[in-house]
JSON list of C-alpha atoms in Angstrom, two decimals:
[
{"chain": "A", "resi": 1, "resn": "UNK", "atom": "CA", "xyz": [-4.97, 6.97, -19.29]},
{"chain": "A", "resi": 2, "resn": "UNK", "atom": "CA", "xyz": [-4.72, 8.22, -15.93]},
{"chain": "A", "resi": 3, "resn": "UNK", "atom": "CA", "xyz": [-3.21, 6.93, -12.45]},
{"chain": "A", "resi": 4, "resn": "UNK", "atom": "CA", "xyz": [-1.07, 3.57, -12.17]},
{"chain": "A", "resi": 5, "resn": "UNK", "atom": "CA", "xyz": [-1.24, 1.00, -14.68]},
{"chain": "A", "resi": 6, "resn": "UNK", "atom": "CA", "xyz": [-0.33, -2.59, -14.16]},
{"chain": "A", "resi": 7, "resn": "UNK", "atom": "CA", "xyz": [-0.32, -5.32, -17.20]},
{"chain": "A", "resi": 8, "resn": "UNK", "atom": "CA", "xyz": [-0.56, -8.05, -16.94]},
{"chain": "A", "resi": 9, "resn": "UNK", "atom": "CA", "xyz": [-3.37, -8.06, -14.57]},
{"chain": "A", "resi": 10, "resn": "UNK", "atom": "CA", "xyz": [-2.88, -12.06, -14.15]},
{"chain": "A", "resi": 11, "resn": "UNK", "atom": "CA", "xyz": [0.26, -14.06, -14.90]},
{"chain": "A", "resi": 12, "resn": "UNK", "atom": "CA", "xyz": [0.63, -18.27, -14.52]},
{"chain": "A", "resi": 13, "resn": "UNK", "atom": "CA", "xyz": [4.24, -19.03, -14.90]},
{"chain": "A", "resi": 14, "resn": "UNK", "atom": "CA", "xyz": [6.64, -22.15, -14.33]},
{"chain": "A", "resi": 15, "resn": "UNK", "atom": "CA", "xyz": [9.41, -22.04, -11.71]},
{"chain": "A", "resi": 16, "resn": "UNK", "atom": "CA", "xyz": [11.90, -22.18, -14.68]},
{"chain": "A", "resi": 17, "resn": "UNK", "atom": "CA", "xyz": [10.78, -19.19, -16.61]},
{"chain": "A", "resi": 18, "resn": "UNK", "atom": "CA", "xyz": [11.31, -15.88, -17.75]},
{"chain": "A", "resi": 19, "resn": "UNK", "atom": "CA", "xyz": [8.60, -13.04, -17.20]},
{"chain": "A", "resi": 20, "resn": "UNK", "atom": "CA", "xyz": [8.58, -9.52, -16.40]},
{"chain": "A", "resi": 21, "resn": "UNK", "atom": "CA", "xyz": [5.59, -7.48, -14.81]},
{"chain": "A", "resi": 22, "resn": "UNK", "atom": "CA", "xyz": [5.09, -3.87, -15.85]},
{"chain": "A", "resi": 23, "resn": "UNK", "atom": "CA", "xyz": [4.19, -0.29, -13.82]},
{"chain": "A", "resi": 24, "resn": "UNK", "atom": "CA", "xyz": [3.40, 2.99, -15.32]},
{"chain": "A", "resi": 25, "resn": "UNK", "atom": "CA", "xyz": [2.45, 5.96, -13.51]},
{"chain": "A", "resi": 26, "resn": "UNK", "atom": "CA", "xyz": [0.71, 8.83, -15.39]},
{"chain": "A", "resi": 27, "resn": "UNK", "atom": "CA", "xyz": [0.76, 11.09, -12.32]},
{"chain": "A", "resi": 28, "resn": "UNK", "atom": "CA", "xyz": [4.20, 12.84, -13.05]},
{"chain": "A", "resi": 29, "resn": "UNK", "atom": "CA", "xyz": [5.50, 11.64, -9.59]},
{"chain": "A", "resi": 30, "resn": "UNK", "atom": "CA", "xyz": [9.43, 11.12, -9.00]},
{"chain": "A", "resi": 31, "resn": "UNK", "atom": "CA", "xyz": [8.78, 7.77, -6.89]},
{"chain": "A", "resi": 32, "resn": "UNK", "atom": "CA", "xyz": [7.88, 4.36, -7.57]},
{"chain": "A", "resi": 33, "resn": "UNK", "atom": "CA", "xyz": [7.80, 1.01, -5.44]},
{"chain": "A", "resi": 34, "resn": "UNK", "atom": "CA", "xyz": [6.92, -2.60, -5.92]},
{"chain": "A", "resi": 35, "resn": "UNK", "atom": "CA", "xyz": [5.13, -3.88, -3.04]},
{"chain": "A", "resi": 36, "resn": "UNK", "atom": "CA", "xyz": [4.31, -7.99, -2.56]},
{"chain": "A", "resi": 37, "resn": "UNK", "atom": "CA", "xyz": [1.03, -9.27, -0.73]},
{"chain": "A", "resi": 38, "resn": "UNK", "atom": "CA", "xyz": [0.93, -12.59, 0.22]},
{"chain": "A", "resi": 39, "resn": "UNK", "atom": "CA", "xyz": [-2.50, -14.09, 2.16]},
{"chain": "A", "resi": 40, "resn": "UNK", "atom": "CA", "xyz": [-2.16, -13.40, 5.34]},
{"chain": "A", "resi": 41, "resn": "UNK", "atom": "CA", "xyz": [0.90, -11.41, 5.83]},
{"chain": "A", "resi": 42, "resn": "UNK", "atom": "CA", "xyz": [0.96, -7.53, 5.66]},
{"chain": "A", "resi": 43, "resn": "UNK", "atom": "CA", "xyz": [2.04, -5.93, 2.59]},
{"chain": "A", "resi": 44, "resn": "UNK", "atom": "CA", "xyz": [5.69, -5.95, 2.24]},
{"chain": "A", "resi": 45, "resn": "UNK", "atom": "CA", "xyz": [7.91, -3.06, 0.65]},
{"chain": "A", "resi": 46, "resn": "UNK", "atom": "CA", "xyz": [10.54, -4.16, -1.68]},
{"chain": "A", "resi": 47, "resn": "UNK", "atom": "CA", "xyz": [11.85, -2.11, -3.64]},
{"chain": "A", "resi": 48, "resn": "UNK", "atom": "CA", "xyz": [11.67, 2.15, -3.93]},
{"chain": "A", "resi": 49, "resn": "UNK", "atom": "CA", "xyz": [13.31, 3.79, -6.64]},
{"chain": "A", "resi": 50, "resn": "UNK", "atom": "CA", "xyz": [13.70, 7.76, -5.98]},
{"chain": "A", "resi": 51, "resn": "UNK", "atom": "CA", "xyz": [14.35, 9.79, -8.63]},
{"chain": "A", "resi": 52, "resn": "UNK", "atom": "CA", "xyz": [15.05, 6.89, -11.12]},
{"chain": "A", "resi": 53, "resn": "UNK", "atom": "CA", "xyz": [17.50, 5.61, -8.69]},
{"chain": "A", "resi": 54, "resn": "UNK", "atom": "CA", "xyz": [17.20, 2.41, -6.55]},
{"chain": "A", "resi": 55, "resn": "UNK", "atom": "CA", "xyz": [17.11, 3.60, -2.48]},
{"chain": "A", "resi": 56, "resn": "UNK", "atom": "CA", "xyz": [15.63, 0.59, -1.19]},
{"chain": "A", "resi": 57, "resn": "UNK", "atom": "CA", "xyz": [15.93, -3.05, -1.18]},
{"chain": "A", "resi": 58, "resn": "UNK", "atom": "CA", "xyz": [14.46, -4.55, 1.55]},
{"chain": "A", "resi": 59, "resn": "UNK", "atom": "CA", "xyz": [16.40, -7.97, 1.32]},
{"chain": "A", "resi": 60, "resn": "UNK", "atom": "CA", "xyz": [14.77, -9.64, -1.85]},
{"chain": "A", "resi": 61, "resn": "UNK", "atom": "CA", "xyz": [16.02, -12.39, -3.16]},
{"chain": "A", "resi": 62, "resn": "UNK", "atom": "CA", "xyz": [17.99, -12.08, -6.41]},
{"chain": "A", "resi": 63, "resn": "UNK", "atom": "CA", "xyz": [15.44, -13.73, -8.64]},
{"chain": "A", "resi": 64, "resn": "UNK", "atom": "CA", "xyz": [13.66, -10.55, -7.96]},
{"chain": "A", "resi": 65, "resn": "UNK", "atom": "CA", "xyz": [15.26, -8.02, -10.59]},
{"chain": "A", "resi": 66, "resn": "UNK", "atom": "CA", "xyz": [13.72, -4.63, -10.72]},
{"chain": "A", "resi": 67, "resn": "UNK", "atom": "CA", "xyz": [14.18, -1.55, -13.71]},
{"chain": "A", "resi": 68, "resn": "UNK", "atom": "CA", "xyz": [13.28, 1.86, -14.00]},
{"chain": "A", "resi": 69, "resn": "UNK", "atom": "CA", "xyz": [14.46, 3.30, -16.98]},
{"chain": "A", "resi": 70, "resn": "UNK", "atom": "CA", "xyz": [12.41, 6.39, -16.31]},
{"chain": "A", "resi": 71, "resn": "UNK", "atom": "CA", "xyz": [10.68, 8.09, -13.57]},
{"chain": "A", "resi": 72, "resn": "UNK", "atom": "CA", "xyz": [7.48, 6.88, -15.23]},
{"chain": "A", "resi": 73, "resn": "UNK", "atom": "CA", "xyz": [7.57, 2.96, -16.05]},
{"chain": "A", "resi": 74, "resn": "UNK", "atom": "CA", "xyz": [9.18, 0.02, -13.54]},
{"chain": "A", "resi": 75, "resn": "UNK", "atom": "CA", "xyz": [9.83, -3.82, -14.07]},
{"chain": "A", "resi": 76, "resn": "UNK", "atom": "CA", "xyz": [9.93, -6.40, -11.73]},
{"chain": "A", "resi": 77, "resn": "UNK", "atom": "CA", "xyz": [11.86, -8.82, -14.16]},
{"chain": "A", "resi": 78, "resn": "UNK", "atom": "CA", "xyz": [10.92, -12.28, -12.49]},
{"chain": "A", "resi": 79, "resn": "UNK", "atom": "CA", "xyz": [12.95, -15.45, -12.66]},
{"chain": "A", "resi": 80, "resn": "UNK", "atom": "CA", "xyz": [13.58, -19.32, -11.18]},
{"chain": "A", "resi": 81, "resn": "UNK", "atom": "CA", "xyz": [10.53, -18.51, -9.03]},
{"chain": "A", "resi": 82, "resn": "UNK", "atom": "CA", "xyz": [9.31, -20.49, -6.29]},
{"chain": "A", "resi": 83, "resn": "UNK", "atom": "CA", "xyz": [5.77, -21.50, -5.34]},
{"chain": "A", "resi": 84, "resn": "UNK", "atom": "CA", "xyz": [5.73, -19.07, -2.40]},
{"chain": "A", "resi": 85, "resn": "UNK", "atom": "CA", "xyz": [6.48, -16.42, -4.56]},
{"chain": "A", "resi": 86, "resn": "UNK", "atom": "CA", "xyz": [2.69, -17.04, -5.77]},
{"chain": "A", "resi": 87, "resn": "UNK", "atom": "CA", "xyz": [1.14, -13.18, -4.32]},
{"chain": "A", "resi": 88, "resn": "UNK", "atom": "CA", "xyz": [-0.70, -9.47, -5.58]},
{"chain": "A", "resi": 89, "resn": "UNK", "atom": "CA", "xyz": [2.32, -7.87, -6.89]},
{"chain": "A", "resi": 90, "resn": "UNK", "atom": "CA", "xyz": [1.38, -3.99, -6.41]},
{"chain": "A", "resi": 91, "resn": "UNK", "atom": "CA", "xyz": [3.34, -1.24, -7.55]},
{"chain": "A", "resi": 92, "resn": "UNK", "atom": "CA", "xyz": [2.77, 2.75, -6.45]},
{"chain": "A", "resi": 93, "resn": "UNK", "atom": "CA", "xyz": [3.59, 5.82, -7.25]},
{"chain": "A", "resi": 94, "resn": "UNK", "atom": "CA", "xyz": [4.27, 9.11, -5.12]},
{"chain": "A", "resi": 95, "resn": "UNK", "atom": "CA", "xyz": [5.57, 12.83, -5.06]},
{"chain": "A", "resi": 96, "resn": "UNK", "atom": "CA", "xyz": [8.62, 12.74, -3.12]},
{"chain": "A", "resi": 97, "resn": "UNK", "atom": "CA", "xyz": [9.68, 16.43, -1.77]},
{"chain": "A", "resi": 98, "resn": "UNK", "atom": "CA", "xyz": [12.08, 16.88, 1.05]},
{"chain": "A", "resi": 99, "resn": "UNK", "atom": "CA", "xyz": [10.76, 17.47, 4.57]},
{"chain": "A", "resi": 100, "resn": "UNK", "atom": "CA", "xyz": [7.17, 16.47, 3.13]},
{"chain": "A", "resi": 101, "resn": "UNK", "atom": "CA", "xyz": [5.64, 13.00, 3.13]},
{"chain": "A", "resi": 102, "resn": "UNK", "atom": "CA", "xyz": [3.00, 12.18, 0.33]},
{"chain": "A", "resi": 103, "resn": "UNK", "atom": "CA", "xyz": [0.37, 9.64, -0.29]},
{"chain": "A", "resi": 104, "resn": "UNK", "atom": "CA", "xyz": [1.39, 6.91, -2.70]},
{"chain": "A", "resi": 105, "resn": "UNK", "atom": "CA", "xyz": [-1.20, 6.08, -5.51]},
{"chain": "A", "resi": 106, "resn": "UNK", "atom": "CA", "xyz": [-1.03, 2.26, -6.15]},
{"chain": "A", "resi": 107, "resn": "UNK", "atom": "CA", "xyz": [-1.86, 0.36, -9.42]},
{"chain": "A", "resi": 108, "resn": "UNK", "atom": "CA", "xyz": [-4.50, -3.27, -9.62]},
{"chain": "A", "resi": 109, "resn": "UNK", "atom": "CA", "xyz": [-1.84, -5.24, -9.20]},
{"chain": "A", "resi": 110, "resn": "UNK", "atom": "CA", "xyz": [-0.66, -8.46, -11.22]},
{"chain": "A", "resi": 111, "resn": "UNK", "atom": "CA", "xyz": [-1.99, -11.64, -9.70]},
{"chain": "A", "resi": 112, "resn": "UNK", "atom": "CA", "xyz": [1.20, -13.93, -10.26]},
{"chain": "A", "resi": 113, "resn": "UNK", "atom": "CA", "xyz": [0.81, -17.53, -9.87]},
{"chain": "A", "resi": 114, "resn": "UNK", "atom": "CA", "xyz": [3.83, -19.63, -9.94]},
{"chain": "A", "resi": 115, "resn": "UNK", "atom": "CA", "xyz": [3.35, -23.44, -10.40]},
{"chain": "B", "resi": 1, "resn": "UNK", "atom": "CA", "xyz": [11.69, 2.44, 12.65]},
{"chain": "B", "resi": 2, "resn": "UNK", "atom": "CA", "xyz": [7.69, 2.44, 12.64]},
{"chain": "B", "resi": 3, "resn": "UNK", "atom": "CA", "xyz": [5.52, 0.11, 13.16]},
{"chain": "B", "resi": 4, "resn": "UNK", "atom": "CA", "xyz": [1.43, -0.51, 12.37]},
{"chain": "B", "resi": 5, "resn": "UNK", "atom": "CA", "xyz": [-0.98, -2.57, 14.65]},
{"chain": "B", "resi": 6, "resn": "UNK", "atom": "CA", "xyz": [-4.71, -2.91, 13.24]},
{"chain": "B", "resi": 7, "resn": "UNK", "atom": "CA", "xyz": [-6.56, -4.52, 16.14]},
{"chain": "B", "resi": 8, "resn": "UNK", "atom": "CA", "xyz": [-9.46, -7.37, 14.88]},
{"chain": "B", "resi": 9, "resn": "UNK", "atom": "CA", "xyz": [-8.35, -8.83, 11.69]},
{"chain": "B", "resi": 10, "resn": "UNK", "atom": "CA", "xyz": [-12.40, -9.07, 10.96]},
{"chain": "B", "resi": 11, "resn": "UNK", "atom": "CA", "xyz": [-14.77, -6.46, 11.61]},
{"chain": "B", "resi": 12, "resn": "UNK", "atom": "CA", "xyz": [-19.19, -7.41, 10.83]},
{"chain": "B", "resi": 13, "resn": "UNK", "atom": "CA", "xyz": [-21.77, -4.97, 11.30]},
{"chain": "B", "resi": 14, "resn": "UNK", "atom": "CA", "xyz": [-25.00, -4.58, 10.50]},
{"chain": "B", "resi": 15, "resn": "UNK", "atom": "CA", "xyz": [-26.19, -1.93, 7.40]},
{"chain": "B", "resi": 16, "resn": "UNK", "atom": "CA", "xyz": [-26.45, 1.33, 8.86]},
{"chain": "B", "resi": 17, "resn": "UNK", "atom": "CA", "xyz": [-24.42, 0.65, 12.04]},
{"chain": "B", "resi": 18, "resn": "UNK", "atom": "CA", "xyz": [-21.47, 2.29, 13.54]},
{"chain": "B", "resi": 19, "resn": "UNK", "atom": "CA", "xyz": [-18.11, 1.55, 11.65]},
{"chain": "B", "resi": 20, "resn": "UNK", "atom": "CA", "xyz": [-15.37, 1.39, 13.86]},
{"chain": "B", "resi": 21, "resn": "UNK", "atom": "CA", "xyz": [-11.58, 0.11, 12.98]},
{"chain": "B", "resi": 22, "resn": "UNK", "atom": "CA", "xyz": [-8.82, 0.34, 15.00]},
{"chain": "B", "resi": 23, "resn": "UNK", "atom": "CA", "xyz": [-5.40, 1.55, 13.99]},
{"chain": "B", "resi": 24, "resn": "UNK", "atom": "CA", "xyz": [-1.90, 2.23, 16.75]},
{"chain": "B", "resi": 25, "resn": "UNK", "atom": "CA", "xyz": [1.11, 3.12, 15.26]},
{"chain": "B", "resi": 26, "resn": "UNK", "atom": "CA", "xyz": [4.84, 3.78, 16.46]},
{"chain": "B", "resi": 27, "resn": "UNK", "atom": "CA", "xyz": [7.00, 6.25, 15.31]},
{"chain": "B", "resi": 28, "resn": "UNK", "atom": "CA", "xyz": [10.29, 7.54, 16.35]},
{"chain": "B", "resi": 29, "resn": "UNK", "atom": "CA", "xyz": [9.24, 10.67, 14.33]},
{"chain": "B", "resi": 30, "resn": "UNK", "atom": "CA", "xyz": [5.96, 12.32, 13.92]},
{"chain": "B", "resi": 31, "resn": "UNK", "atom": "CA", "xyz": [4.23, 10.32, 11.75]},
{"chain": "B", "resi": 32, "resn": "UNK", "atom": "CA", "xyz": [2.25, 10.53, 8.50]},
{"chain": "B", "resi": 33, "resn": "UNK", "atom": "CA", "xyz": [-1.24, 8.48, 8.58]},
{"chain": "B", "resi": 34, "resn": "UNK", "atom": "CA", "xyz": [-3.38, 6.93, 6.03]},
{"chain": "B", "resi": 35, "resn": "UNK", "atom": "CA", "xyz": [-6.28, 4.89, 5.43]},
{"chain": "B", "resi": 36, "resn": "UNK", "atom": "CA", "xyz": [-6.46, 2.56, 2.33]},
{"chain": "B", "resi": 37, "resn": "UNK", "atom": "CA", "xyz": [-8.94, 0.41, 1.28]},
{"chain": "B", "resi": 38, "resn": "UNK", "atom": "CA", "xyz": [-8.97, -2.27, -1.06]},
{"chain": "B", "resi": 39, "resn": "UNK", "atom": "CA", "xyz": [-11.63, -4.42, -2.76]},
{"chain": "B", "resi": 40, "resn": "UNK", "atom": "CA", "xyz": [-11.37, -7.98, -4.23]},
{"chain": "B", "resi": 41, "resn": "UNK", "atom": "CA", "xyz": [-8.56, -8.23, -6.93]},
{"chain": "B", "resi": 42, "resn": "UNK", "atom": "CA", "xyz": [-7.96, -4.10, -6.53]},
{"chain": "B", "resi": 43, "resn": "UNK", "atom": "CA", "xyz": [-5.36, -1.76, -5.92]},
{"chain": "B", "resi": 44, "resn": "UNK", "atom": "CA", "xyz": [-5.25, 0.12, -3.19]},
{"chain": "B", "resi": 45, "resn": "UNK", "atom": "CA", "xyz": [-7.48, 3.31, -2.98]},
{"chain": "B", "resi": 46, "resn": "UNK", "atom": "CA", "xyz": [-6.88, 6.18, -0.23]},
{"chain": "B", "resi": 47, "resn": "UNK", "atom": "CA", "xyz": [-9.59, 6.75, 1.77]},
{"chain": "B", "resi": 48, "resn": "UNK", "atom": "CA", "xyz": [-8.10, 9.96, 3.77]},
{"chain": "B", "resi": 49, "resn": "UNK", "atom": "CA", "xyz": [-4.46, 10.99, 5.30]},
{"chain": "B", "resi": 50, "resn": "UNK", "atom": "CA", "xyz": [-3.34, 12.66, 8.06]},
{"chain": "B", "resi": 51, "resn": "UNK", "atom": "CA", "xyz": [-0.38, 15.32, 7.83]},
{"chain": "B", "resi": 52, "resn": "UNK", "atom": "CA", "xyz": [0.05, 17.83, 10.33]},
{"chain": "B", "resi": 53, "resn": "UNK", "atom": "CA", "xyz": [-2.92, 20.23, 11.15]},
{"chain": "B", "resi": 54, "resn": "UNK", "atom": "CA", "xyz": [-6.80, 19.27, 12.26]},
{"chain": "B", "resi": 55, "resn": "UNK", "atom": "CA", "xyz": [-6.74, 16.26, 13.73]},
{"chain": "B", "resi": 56, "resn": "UNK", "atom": "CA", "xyz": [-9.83, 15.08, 12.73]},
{"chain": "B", "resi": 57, "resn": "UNK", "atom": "CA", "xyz": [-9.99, 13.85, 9.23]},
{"chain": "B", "resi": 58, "resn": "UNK", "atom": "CA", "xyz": [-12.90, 13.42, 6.70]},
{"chain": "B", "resi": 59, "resn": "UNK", "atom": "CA", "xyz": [-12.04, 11.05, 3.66]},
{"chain": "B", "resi": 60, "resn": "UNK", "atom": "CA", "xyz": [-14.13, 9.50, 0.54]},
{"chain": "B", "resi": 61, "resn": "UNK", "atom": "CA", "xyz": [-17.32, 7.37, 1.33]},
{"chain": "B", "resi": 62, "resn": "UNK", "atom": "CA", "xyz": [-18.14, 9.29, 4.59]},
{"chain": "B", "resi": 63, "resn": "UNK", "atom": "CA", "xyz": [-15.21, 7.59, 6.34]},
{"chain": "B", "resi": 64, "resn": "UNK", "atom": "CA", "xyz": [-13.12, 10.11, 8.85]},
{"chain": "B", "resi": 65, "resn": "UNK", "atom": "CA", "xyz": [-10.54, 9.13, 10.84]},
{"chain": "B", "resi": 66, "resn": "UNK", "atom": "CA", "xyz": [-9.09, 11.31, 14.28]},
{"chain": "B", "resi": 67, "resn": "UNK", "atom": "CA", "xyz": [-5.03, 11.67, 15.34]},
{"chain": "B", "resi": 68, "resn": "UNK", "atom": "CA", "xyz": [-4.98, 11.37, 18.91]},
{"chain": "B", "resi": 69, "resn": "UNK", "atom": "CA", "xyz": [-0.96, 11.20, 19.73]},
{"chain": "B", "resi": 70, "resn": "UNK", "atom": "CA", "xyz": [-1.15, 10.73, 23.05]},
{"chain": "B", "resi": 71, "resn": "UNK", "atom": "CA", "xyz": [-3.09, 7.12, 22.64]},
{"chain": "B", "resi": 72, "resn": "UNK", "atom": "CA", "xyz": [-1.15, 6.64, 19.24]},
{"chain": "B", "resi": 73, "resn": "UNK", "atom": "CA", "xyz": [-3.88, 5.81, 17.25]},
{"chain": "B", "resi": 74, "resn": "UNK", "atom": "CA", "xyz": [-5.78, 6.67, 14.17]},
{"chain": "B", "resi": 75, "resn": "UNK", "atom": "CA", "xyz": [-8.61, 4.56, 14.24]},
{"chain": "B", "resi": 76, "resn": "UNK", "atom": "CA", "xyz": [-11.49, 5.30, 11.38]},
{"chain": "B", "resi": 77, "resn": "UNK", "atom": "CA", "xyz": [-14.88, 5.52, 11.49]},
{"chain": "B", "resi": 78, "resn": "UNK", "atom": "CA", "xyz": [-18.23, 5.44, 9.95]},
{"chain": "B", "resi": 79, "resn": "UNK", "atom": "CA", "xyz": [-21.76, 6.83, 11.63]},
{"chain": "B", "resi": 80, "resn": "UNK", "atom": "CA", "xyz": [-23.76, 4.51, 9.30]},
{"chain": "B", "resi": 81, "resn": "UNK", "atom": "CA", "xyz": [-22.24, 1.29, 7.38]},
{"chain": "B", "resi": 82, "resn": "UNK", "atom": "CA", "xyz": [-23.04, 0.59, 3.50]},
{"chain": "B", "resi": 83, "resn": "UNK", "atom": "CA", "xyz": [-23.32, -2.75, 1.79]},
{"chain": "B", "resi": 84, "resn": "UNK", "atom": "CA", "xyz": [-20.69, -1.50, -0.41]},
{"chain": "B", "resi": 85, "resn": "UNK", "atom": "CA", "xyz": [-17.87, -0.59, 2.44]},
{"chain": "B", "resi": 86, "resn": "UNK", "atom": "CA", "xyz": [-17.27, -4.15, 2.29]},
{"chain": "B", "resi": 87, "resn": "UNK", "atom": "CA", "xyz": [-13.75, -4.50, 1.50]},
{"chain": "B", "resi": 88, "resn": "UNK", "atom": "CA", "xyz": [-10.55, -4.99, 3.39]},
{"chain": "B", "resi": 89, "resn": "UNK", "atom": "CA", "xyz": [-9.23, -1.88, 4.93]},
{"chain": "B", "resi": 90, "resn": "UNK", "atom": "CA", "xyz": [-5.53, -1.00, 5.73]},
{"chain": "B", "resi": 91, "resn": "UNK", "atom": "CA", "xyz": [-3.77, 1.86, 7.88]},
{"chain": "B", "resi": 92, "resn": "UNK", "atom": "CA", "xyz": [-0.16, 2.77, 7.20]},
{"chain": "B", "resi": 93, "resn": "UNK", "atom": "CA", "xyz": [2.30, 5.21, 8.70]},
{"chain": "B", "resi": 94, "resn": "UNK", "atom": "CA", "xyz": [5.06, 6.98, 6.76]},
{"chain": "B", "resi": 95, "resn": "UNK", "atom": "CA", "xyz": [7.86, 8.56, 8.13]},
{"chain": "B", "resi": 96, "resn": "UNK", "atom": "CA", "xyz": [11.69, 9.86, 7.99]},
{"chain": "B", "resi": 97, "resn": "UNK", "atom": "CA", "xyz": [14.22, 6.89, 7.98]},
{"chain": "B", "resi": 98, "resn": "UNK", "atom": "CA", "xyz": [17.62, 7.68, 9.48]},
{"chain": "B", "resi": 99, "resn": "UNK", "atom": "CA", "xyz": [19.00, 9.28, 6.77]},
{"chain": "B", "resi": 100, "resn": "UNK", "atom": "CA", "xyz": [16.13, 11.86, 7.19]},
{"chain": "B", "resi": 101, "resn": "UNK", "atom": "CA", "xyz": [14.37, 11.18, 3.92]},
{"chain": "B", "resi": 102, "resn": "UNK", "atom": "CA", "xyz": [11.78, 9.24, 3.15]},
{"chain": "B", "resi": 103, "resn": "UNK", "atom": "CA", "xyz": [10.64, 8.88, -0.02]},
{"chain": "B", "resi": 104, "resn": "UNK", "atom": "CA", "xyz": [6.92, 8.12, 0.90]},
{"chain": "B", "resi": 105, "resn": "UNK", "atom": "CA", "xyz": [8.04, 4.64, 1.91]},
{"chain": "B", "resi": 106, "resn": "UNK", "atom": "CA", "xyz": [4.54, 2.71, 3.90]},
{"chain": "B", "resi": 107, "resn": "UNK", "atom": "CA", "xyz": [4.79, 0.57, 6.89]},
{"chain": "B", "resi": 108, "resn": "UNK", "atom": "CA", "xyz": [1.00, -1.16, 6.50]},
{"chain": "B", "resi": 109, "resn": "UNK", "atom": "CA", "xyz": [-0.68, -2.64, 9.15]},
{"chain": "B", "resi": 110, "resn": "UNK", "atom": "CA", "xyz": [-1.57, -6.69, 8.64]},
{"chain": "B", "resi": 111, "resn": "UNK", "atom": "CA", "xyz": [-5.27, -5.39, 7.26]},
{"chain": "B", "resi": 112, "resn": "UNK", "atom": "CA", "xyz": [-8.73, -5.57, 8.77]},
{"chain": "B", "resi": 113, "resn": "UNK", "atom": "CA", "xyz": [-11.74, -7.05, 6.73]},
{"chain": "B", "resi": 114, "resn": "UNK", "atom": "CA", "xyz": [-14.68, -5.28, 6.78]},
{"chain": "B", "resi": 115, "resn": "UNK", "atom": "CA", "xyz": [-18.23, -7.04, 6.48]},
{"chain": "B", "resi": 116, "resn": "UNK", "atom": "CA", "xyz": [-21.53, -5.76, 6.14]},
{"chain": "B", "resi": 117, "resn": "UNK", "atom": "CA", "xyz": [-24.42, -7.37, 6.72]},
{"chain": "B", "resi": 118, "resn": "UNK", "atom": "CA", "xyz": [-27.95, -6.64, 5.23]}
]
């Protein structure tokens, strides 16, 4: 399998449960991100791990847990969600090499719906 | 800090008319440009990028897009629009944050939706 992976594609959850979405990247890159779009809002960055290492948080609430065990699979670990957490969670991958700036390669997303 | 501005959050044409989307950035730091696109229930899929070099760029599905710093933009184009370029199409800007790396972080613009009519 080639590029970025997402599973589950689709996920219905309650605001009192316990689920995780998963990322792999097959493209040997050292970066990874979760990105959330809502309707109507631009997509918003919110987390970048670099190298396996978390450089970026952009202010997510805690119920937002991410992992990256290795430079090639991410969580978001998801819990006590809210309604308007309901969005296209996309993740991406890129080559990050000092002084150069690379295209990130993102996965289908997971359609999370939280009732 | 950057910054994205797609002007027209819905674009029609007509099949085999001019395509024509509007991008203006803002960087601090010269910037890094791309053109996604992204059908229903899809990722997003690069459509072309602009690094450093020709200004004019050619990307997938006949789209090319042209730098032009001194009006800050990056708008995209097609000469002739196909049913399927109906999608919703997004620019982004990368850059260097003030710790001088970047790590490929994207600052999208809010999206423009593209429709084509027969």
């Amino acid at each position: 399998e080639t590029g970025v992976t997402q599973t589950p594609r689709h996920l219905v959850m309650g605001m009192t449960n316990k689920k995780s979405l998963k990322c792999e990247q097959h493209l040997g890159h050292n970066a990874m991100y979760w990105y959330k779009q809502s309707a109507k809002k631009p997509l918003e960055l919110m987390f970048v791990y670099s190298l396996e290492e978390r450089v970026e948080n952009n202010s997510v609430p805690s119920r937002f847990s991410p992992e990256c065990p290795n430079s090639s699979h991410l969580f978001l670990h998801l819990h006590t969600l809210q309604p308007e957490d309901s969005a296209l969670y996309l993740c991406a991958s890129s080559q990050f090499v000092l002084g150069k700036n690379t295209e990130a390669f993102f996965g289908q997303g997971t359609r999370l719906t939280v009732v | 800090a950057q910054s994205v501005t797609q002007l027209g959050s819905h674009v029609s044409v007509s099949e085999g008319a001019l395509v024509l989307l509007r991008c203006n950035y803002s960087s601090s730091v010269p910037p890094y440009l791309f053109w996604y696109v992204q059908y229903p229930n899809q990722g997003l899929q690069l459509l072309l990028k602009y690094t450093t070099g020709a200004t004019l760029v050619k990307g997938i599905n006949g789209f090319e897009a042209e730098f032009k710093k001194s009006e800050t933009s990056f708008h995209l184009t097609k000469p002739s629009a196909h049913m399927s370029d109906a999608a919703e199409y997004f620019c982004a800007v990368s850059g260097w944050n003030a710790g001088g790396t970047s790590y490929g972080k994207l600052t999208f613009g809010q999206g423009t939706i593209l429709t084509v009519h027969p």
